[in-house]
XYZ file of C-alpha atoms in Angstrom:
542
model
C -18.521 7.062 24.200
C -16.324 7.653 27.416
C -17.444 6.900 30.795
C -16.836 5.205 34.100
C -17.730 1.552 35.150
C -17.697 0.718 38.781
C -15.416 -2.577 39.238
C -15.079 -2.570 42.938
C -16.226 -0.322 45.750
C -12.711 0.835 46.684
C -11.655 2.120 42.853
C -12.920 2.945 39.706
C -11.593 2.338 36.121
C -11.779 4.601 33.598
C -12.262 3.012 29.899
C -12.976 4.366 26.428
C -15.599 2.677 24.261
C -19.037 1.201 23.478
C -20.207 -1.602 26.268
C -21.169 -4.622 24.461
C -22.084 -7.633 26.369
C -20.450 -6.271 29.435
C -17.013 -5.634 27.918
C -15.907 -2.095 26.506
C -14.895 -1.956 22.907
C -12.168 0.483 22.096
C -12.405 1.746 18.707
C -10.909 4.231 16.047
C -7.260 4.076 17.775
C -8.330 6.002 21.004
C -5.544 4.243 22.915
C -3.052 4.956 25.570
C 0.203 3.116 26.393
C -0.480 -0.563 26.962
C -0.278 -2.151 30.493
C 3.126 -3.611 30.870
C 3.082 -6.194 33.766
C 4.036 -9.697 33.029
C 3.797 -12.689 35.548
C 7.338 -13.462 36.909
C 8.765 -10.341 35.127
C 9.710 -6.863 36.228
C 6.331 -5.699 37.818
C 3.426 -7.061 39.852
C -0.443 -6.543 38.884
C -2.576 -4.477 41.008
C -3.635 -6.621 44.186
C -0.962 -9.110 43.855
C 1.437 -9.657 46.610
C 2.495 -11.819 49.242
C -0.351 -13.478 50.743
C -1.566 -13.387 54.532
C -0.586 -17.054 54.709
C 2.852 -16.570 53.414
C 3.463 -13.675 55.593
C 2.423 -15.710 58.824
C 4.236 -18.751 57.787
C 1.160 -20.928 57.737
C 0.450 -23.558 54.948
C -0.743 -22.218 51.549
C -4.005 -24.226 52.155
C -4.857 -22.720 55.453
C -6.181 -19.575 53.809
C -7.241 -18.709 50.201
C -4.731 -16.568 48.160
C -6.231 -13.212 46.993
C -7.132 -13.137 43.567
C -5.017 -11.106 41.057
C -6.588 -7.917 39.845
C -5.343 -6.211 36.591
C -6.600 -2.923 35.393
C -8.882 -3.256 32.177
C -6.420 -3.113 29.338
C -6.156 -0.338 26.841
C -5.924 -0.700 23.217
C -2.642 -1.127 21.296
C -0.835 1.795 19.682
C 0.158 0.876 16.261
C 0.270 2.204 12.529
C -2.204 2.068 11.395
C -4.358 2.063 14.360
C -6.259 -0.950 14.903
C -10.063 -0.645 14.328
C -11.420 -2.265 17.147
C -10.196 -3.458 20.537
C -12.198 -5.354 23.275
C -10.315 -4.861 26.780
C -9.965 -7.487 29.273
C -8.135 -7.625 32.733
C -5.025 -9.710 32.692
C -0.933 -9.352 32.290
C -1.007 -9.130 28.791
C 2.044 -10.728 26.719
C 5.491 -10.181 25.685
C 8.207 -12.203 24.115
C 9.997 -14.378 26.779
C 12.626 -17.057 26.765
C 11.289 -20.284 25.708
C 8.116 -19.015 24.118
C 7.481 -20.431 20.879
C 5.259 -19.546 17.374
C 3.051 -22.511 16.483
C 0.572 -22.811 13.521
C -2.587 -24.776 13.117
C -1.941 -24.874 9.464
C 1.132 -25.702 7.580
C 0.235 -23.012 4.939
C 1.017 -20.322 7.734
C 4.697 -21.736 7.980
C 6.217 -18.678 6.410
C 4.066 -15.994 8.518
C 5.110 -18.186 11.559
C 8.888 -18.457 10.626
C 9.024 -14.580 9.866
C 7.398 -13.321 13.355
C 9.546 -15.943 15.172
C 12.762 -14.677 13.951
C 11.633 -11.063 14.308
C 10.650 -11.696 18.167
C 13.507 -14.005 18.543
C 11.100 -16.883 19.362
C 11.447 -20.734 18.647
C 9.307 -21.642 15.580
C 7.943 -25.025 16.526
C 5.284 -25.672 13.651
C 2.234 -27.660 14.263
C 2.811 -28.850 17.638
C 0.038 -27.003 19.896
C 0.071 -23.938 21.699
C 1.593 -23.644 25.367
C 1.743 -20.995 27.925
C 3.855 -17.908 26.597
C 3.348 -19.007 22.661
C 1.953 -17.123 19.801
C -0.554 -19.377 17.805
C -1.478 -18.681 14.005
C -4.347 -20.213 12.365
C -7.105 -19.807 9.527
C -10.644 -19.301 10.207
C -12.803 -18.899 7.370
C -15.061 -16.338 9.449
C -14.022 -12.790 9.499
C -14.732 -9.855 7.589
C -12.630 -10.420 4.463
C -9.379 -12.033 3.316
C -7.178 -9.087 5.020
C -9.136 -9.182 8.382
C -7.834 -10.761 11.350
C -8.493 -11.427 15.202
C -5.371 -11.205 17.512
C -6.402 -12.534 21.249
C -4.068 -12.248 23.962
C -5.535 -14.282 26.883
C -4.037 -16.743 29.232
C -0.462 -15.873 28.703
C -0.864 -16.704 25.013
C -1.182 -14.829 21.833
C -3.709 -16.312 19.068
C -3.874 -14.858 15.669
C -6.597 -16.005 13.313
C -7.713 -14.860 9.948
C -9.578 -15.928 6.781
C -6.254 -16.107 4.667
C -2.503 -15.784 5.192
C -2.715 -12.068 4.470
C -4.857 -11.238 7.542
C -2.780 -13.654 9.600
C 0.241 -11.702 8.274
C -1.407 -8.385 9.351
C -1.965 -9.820 12.732
C 1.557 -10.443 13.381
C 2.507 -6.979 12.139
C 0.269 -5.603 15.054
C 1.859 -7.945 17.416
C 5.435 -6.615 16.362
C 4.493 -3.101 16.859
C 2.688 -3.738 20.335
C 5.995 -5.382 21.815
C 8.408 -3.088 20.151
C 11.061 -1.726 22.466
C 10.047 -4.074 25.333
C 6.476 -3.330 25.183
C 3.549 -5.621 26.096
C 0.722 -6.910 23.867
C -2.536 -5.853 26.015
C -4.804 -8.540 27.178
C -8.048 -8.390 25.014
C -9.120 -8.993 21.579
C -8.277 -6.867 18.335
C -10.501 -7.181 15.523
C -8.998 -5.350 12.452
C -9.467 -4.975 8.803
C -8.639 -2.573 6.252
C -11.205 0.170 4.716
C -9.269 -0.027 1.201
C -8.519 -2.991 -0.550
C -5.537 -1.343 -2.370
C -2.830 0.401 -0.311
C 0.106 1.287 -2.345
C 3.413 2.991 -2.961
C 4.488 3.625 -6.513
C 8.223 4.106 -7.307
C 9.453 5.781 -10.636
C 12.825 3.508 -11.211
C 12.899 4.851 -14.858
C 14.055 8.288 -14.300
C 16.230 7.371 -11.442
C 18.051 4.135 -10.736
C 17.099 2.765 -7.026
C 19.144 0.000 -6.074
C 17.673 -3.608 -5.173
C 18.666 -3.584 -1.618
C 17.145 -0.166 -1.166
C 13.903 -1.425 -3.101
C 13.906 -4.230 -0.662
C 14.290 -2.203 2.498
C 11.132 -0.365 1.400
C 9.190 -3.650 0.907
C 10.071 -4.450 4.248
C 8.809 -1.219 5.627
C 5.878 -1.402 3.550
C 4.900 -4.731 5.038
C 5.236 -3.845 8.574
C 2.781 -0.711 7.745
C 0.149 -3.077 5.854
C 0.483 -1.788 2.450
C 0.019 -4.215 -0.070
C 1.118 -2.853 -3.536
C 4.382 -1.894 -4.649
C 4.312 0.058 -8.095
C 7.475 0.089 -10.237
C 7.409 2.639 -13.249
C 10.487 1.306 -14.986
C 10.285 2.642 -18.627
C 10.135 6.472 -19.307
C 11.925 9.012 -21.395
C 15.104 8.902 -19.286
C 15.837 5.194 -18.888
C 14.484 1.747 -18.930
C 15.391 -0.051 -15.944
C 14.788 -3.825 -16.060
C 16.895 -6.251 -18.101
C 15.108 -7.696 -21.110
C 15.644 -10.629 -23.408
C 13.400 -9.672 -26.167
C 14.782 -6.185 -26.558
C 18.138 -6.030 -24.869
C 18.918 -2.838 -26.757
C 16.517 -0.468 -25.066
C 17.847 -1.417 -21.599
C 19.638 1.403 -19.823
C 23.120 0.887 -18.252
C 22.033 1.359 -14.830
C 19.249 -1.292 -14.272
C 17.726 -4.053 -12.451
C 18.547 -7.441 -13.594
C 15.878 -9.991 -13.667
C 17.461 -11.915 -10.728
C 17.193 -8.744 -8.555
C 13.516 -8.243 -9.815
C 12.656 -11.765 -8.708
C 14.297 -11.263 -5.458
C 11.907 -8.152 -4.781
C 8.951 -9.934 -5.875
C 9.725 -12.744 -3.751
C 10.378 -10.619 -0.689
C 7.248 -8.655 -1.341
C 5.294 -12.020 -1.866
C 6.424 -12.973 1.691
C 4.819 -9.587 2.936
C 1.732 -10.146 1.060
C 2.621 -7.261 -1.444
C 1.749 -7.542 -5.176
C 4.310 -5.595 -7.148
C 2.685 -3.765 -10.073
C 4.641 -3.178 -13.089
C 4.209 0.042 -15.557
C 5.428 0.314 -19.060
C 3.837 3.854 -20.129
C 2.594 3.918 -23.695
C 2.246 5.248 -26.115
C 3.730 8.355 -24.422
C 7.148 8.441 -22.289
C 8.763 5.989 -24.131
C 11.991 8.084 -24.968
C 14.407 5.035 -23.807
C 12.696 2.940 -26.348
C 12.606 5.549 -29.108
C 16.531 5.902 -28.430
C 17.109 2.622 -29.746
C 14.281 2.607 -32.530
C 14.070 6.271 -33.710
C 11.873 5.011 -36.757
C 9.031 4.508 -34.204
C 9.062 8.119 -33.124
C 6.059 10.353 -33.722
C 6.424 13.356 -36.267
C 4.328 16.094 -37.113
C 3.287 17.117 -40.557
C 6.242 19.333 -40.824
C 8.707 16.149 -39.828
C 9.354 17.524 -36.253
C 9.815 14.645 -33.725
C 7.607 14.496 -30.685
C 9.410 13.739 -27.500
C 8.762 10.491 -25.916
C 5.969 9.491 -28.162
C 5.793 6.672 -30.673
C 3.891 6.529 -33.808
C 0.557 4.823 -32.855
C -0.313 4.468 -36.715
C 2.891 2.183 -37.273
C 2.150 -1.481 -36.312
C 5.727 -1.914 -35.687
C 5.297 0.411 -32.674
C 2.434 -1.850 -31.092
C 4.353 -4.948 -31.842
C 7.467 -3.721 -29.823
C 5.590 -2.874 -26.940
C 3.519 -6.085 -26.772
C 6.616 -7.840 -27.087
C 7.755 -6.169 -23.615
C 4.207 -6.963 -22.089
C 4.386 -10.389 -22.795
C 7.893 -10.706 -21.732
C 7.553 -9.162 -18.367
C 3.802 -10.945 -17.628
C 6.281 -13.817 -17.164
C 8.418 -11.572 -14.529
C 5.761 -10.218 -12.637
C 3.230 -12.666 -11.283
C 0.946 -10.193 -9.517
C -2.734 -9.690 -10.661
C -2.388 -5.848 -11.682
C -0.612 -4.010 -14.560
C -0.531 -0.290 -15.157
C -0.544 0.572 -18.658
C 0.438 4.448 -18.297
C -1.677 5.939 -21.476
C -0.922 9.467 -20.133
C 0.477 12.677 -21.747
C 0.662 11.548 -25.230
C 1.624 14.769 -26.917
C -0.519 14.413 -30.153
C -3.301 15.249 -28.215
C -1.991 18.348 -26.650
C -1.993 20.299 -29.608
C -4.818 22.434 -30.892
C -5.676 20.278 -33.887
C -4.215 16.818 -33.716
C -5.574 15.691 -37.168
C -3.774 18.661 -38.799
C -0.692 18.262 -37.108
C -0.604 14.647 -37.393
C -2.449 13.547 -40.329
C -0.799 10.064 -40.423
C -2.691 9.416 -36.971
C -5.961 11.031 -38.455
C -5.968 8.601 -41.523
C -5.327 5.474 -39.301
C -8.228 6.269 -37.021
C -10.697 6.658 -39.913
C -9.317 3.745 -41.541
C -9.594 1.499 -38.181
C -12.743 3.092 -36.627
C -14.782 4.857 -39.432
C -15.060 8.042 -41.001
C -15.891 9.884 -37.836
C -13.015 8.808 -35.715
C -10.589 11.015 -34.609
C -6.805 10.812 -33.167
C -8.111 10.430 -29.663
C -10.166 7.270 -30.864
C -6.982 5.958 -32.188
C -5.341 6.469 -28.688
C -8.032 4.903 -27.011
C -7.872 1.881 -29.398
C -4.048 1.623 -28.610
C -4.930 1.617 -24.910
C -7.478 -1.193 -25.415
C -5.137 -3.235 -27.306
C -2.616 -3.229 -24.751
C -5.236 -4.060 -22.187
C -6.094 -7.019 -24.302
C -2.473 -8.155 -24.007
C -2.198 -7.967 -20.457
C -5.892 -9.509 -19.930
C -4.470 -12.380 -22.056
C -2.315 -13.016 -18.852
C -4.994 -12.727 -16.213
C -4.002 -9.352 -15.277
C -6.379 -6.470 -14.176
C -5.099 -3.267 -16.012
C -5.225 0.212 -15.109
C -4.105 3.712 -16.860
C -3.860 7.213 -15.844
C -6.904 9.160 -15.810
C -5.719 11.538 -18.721
C -5.502 8.293 -20.972
C -9.253 8.240 -20.887
C -11.326 10.733 -23.251
C -14.878 12.027 -23.339
C -16.981 11.276 -26.529
C -15.575 10.005 -29.226
C -16.495 6.766 -31.262
C -14.266 4.292 -29.225
C -14.624 3.636 -25.494
C -11.872 2.690 -23.063
C -12.191 -0.782 -22.157
C -14.730 -1.084 -19.481
C -12.627 -3.068 -17.118
C -9.955 -0.717 -17.257
C -9.106 0.729 -13.666
C -8.479 4.334 -13.667
C -5.500 5.736 -11.758
C -6.683 9.200 -11.193
C -3.622 11.616 -10.665
C -4.346 15.135 -11.597
C -7.115 17.580 -12.896
C -4.710 19.480 -15.157
C -4.971 17.934 -18.187
C -6.267 19.311 -21.338
C -10.296 18.842 -21.410
C -9.802 17.810 -17.792
C -12.492 15.593 -16.376
C -13.829 15.579 -12.902
C -13.716 12.442 -10.939
C -17.292 12.082 -10.849
C -17.261 11.635 -14.698
C -15.451 8.261 -14.196
C -17.289 7.380 -11.136
C -20.696 7.847 -12.612
C -19.668 5.731 -15.736
C -19.208 2.900 -12.907
C -15.657 2.790 -13.123
C -13.200 1.530 -10.427
C -10.560 4.151 -9.385
C -7.324 4.286 -7.508
C -6.710 7.527 -5.707
C -3.129 9.031 -6.701
C -4.084 12.608 -5.937
C -1.132 14.858 -7.000
C -1.907 17.600 -4.462
C -1.277 15.080 -1.568
C 0.274 11.973 -2.768
C 2.960 13.127 -5.258
C 6.364 13.371 -4.142
C 8.330 14.984 -7.179
C 11.904 15.187 -6.794
C 13.197 18.750 -7.113
C 9.494 20.143 -6.820
C 9.190 21.104 -10.653
C 6.288 23.215 -11.686
C 3.911 23.506 -9.137
C 4.832 20.621 -6.972
C 6.118 20.520 -3.450
C 6.974 17.544 -1.154
C 3.938 16.433 0.451
C 3.920 16.140 4.405
C 2.469 13.468 6.356
C 0.660 16.052 8.418
C -1.399 17.454 5.298
C -2.430 13.883 4.376
C -3.068 12.967 8.076
C -5.221 15.889 8.782
C -6.910 16.695 5.189
C -6.908 13.623 2.812
C -9.140 10.754 2.558
C -9.543 8.292 -0.405
C -12.407 10.166 -1.413
C -10.408 13.500 -2.273
C -9.574 12.193 -5.677
C -8.668 15.697 -7.285
C -7.295 18.711 -5.600
C -9.097 18.779 -1.699
C -12.615 18.334 -2.478
C -14.184 15.100 -1.788
C -16.436 13.230 -3.798
C -19.644 12.115 -2.763
C -19.821 9.090 -0.100
C -21.921 7.341 -2.381
C -18.812 6.570 -4.641
C -16.867 4.920 -1.887
C -17.030 1.393 -3.060
C -15.884 2.392 -6.449
C -12.535 3.923 -4.961
C -10.514 0.842 -4.641
C -7.879 2.341 -2.413
C -4.815 4.728 -3.005
C -1.304 4.805 -3.834
C 1.495 7.419 -2.679
C 3.920 7.993 -5.777
C 7.480 9.270 -5.834
C 8.442 10.626 -9.208
C 12.309 11.365 -10.062
C 11.857 14.258 -12.524
C 14.838 15.907 -11.308
C 16.630 12.764 -10.296
C 19.589 14.115 -8.774
C 17.604 16.474 -6.235
C 17.809 14.011 -3.697
C 19.854 10.504 -3.003
C 17.765 7.388 -2.491
C 18.408 7.769 1.457
C 16.987 11.205 1.364
C 13.975 9.960 -0.672
C 13.526 7.326 2.147
C 13.576 9.931 4.741
C 11.477 12.237 2.921
C 8.444 9.566 2.431
C 8.877 8.136 5.788
C 5.894 9.984 7.507
C 3.928 10.636 4.366
C 3.733 6.786 3.840
C 2.597 6.314 7.344
C -0.038 8.863 7.119
C -1.193 7.599 3.868
C -1.835 3.823 5.149
C -3.570 5.066 8.467
C -6.174 6.863 6.174
C -6.514 3.962 3.685
C -6.726 1.461 6.515
C -9.559 3.253 8.960
C -11.856 5.657 7.309
C -12.507 7.365 10.452
C -10.912 10.321 11.801
C -7.731 9.621 13.415
C -7.968 9.836 17.175
C -4.432 10.975 17.697
C -3.020 14.366 17.276
C -0.448 14.744 14.295
C 1.941 15.396 17.293
C 0.895 12.058 18.857
C 0.885 10.261 15.625
C 4.420 11.428 14.918
C 5.651 10.740 18.303
C 4.314 7.335 18.047
C 5.890 6.664 14.487
C 9.280 7.911 15.990
C 8.977 5.237 18.869
C 7.903 2.513 16.844
C 10.814 3.273 14.173
């Protein structure tokens, strides 16, 4: 609702929002530039100036000084936009000489030191807030662990949240507010994400990315309030992380475990979970190169690219060795098992083409079992391994098959990326089964190097204007009744033609798509800013 509110007989103040308790609440990112006056700084608030007593040379006590009057503040412009801002009248806040960051809880020391360093303030620990300070605190109210409240009042900033993650996100909002000499507007921000999983997935198997480059992306993701980084590090073209159990499979160009730990530690400081992926039973070409005896062969003895023979227990043992090894390296709560594009299931008659798989399926699951059942059993067995490490597992949607005697583990989350697979299942099939889904829609969220097949580089504008988390396949949204089952989404970089772009070109290419994606994952409403204004804001914030 937009209207006018009379503040004084001689002037009117325009404001945007719904009136609650006499204060306007600005929501959905309907914002303008923040009011930039600062006491003692480079501007004077409306109504401020030399008093009559001062001008006449009389004692200050002889006549009361007029009360300073400020315009009603406007909501900050940030990416993603804040969900709710209650405006107020006051000078706002910006970093000043002598200002400090203080914390109410020692658990917030890392968040406090980070924002203090970024804003060139002094970190003062648990010393109590004073004028000009930023104070961080834990408050067990709120709308979830990632929600936060940011209050600018009495020349101070207070950020509170139920958990450290929410406080961190509040500091990201503050950092954007004051970027480039801006001012955090007076008032209260109440903010929270719409979706719990906000991810960026990087294919480091087909293309080697340096640790420094990945760390730069972690910093970028943190400032944008993403909370997951997926690393797809095993595929036909390479295996890119040092291994102690199977060093023979590791590619020449790879990340050391020390580099991975550094990435994980940096991600943790930004409240980002790193989600590893060892795709199986397909996409294992780098493993097969060192273990050719594990490769799947058809009835004529022809090898199947990238696929291991899932009737051979040695294949399962090797993959489980890796899952167990890397569970000690990656401490996060999620694990991606892949499960897609197993080539034995792309032929017209899998049982006839691969009789050893058909025999193994019947032996393990009964006379009516199929090769698809054997593949589902493989996925379930790998899920059991990561469940044993207290991880939640996900797999690509084309690793789930309809019918059959073996059902995929009920706790497996569906990473929905395509509707192009053989026997494609609509998203509603997974949702109607009660499954949790993460949106990787290849129509909008796939950045595939070299644009092979029908892929084109996604644009931030198309994501911003057309995509929502409900759009799981193509450009058609599923019913809003399934919203709670869609846990979030992930923008993905795939390196099918690894030399098509340098890593710096990749960073530039995904810059605006990442910003558009997180805007749509953070706030479910239609963005208030036009694409042109959103892009200009992104350019201003850097």
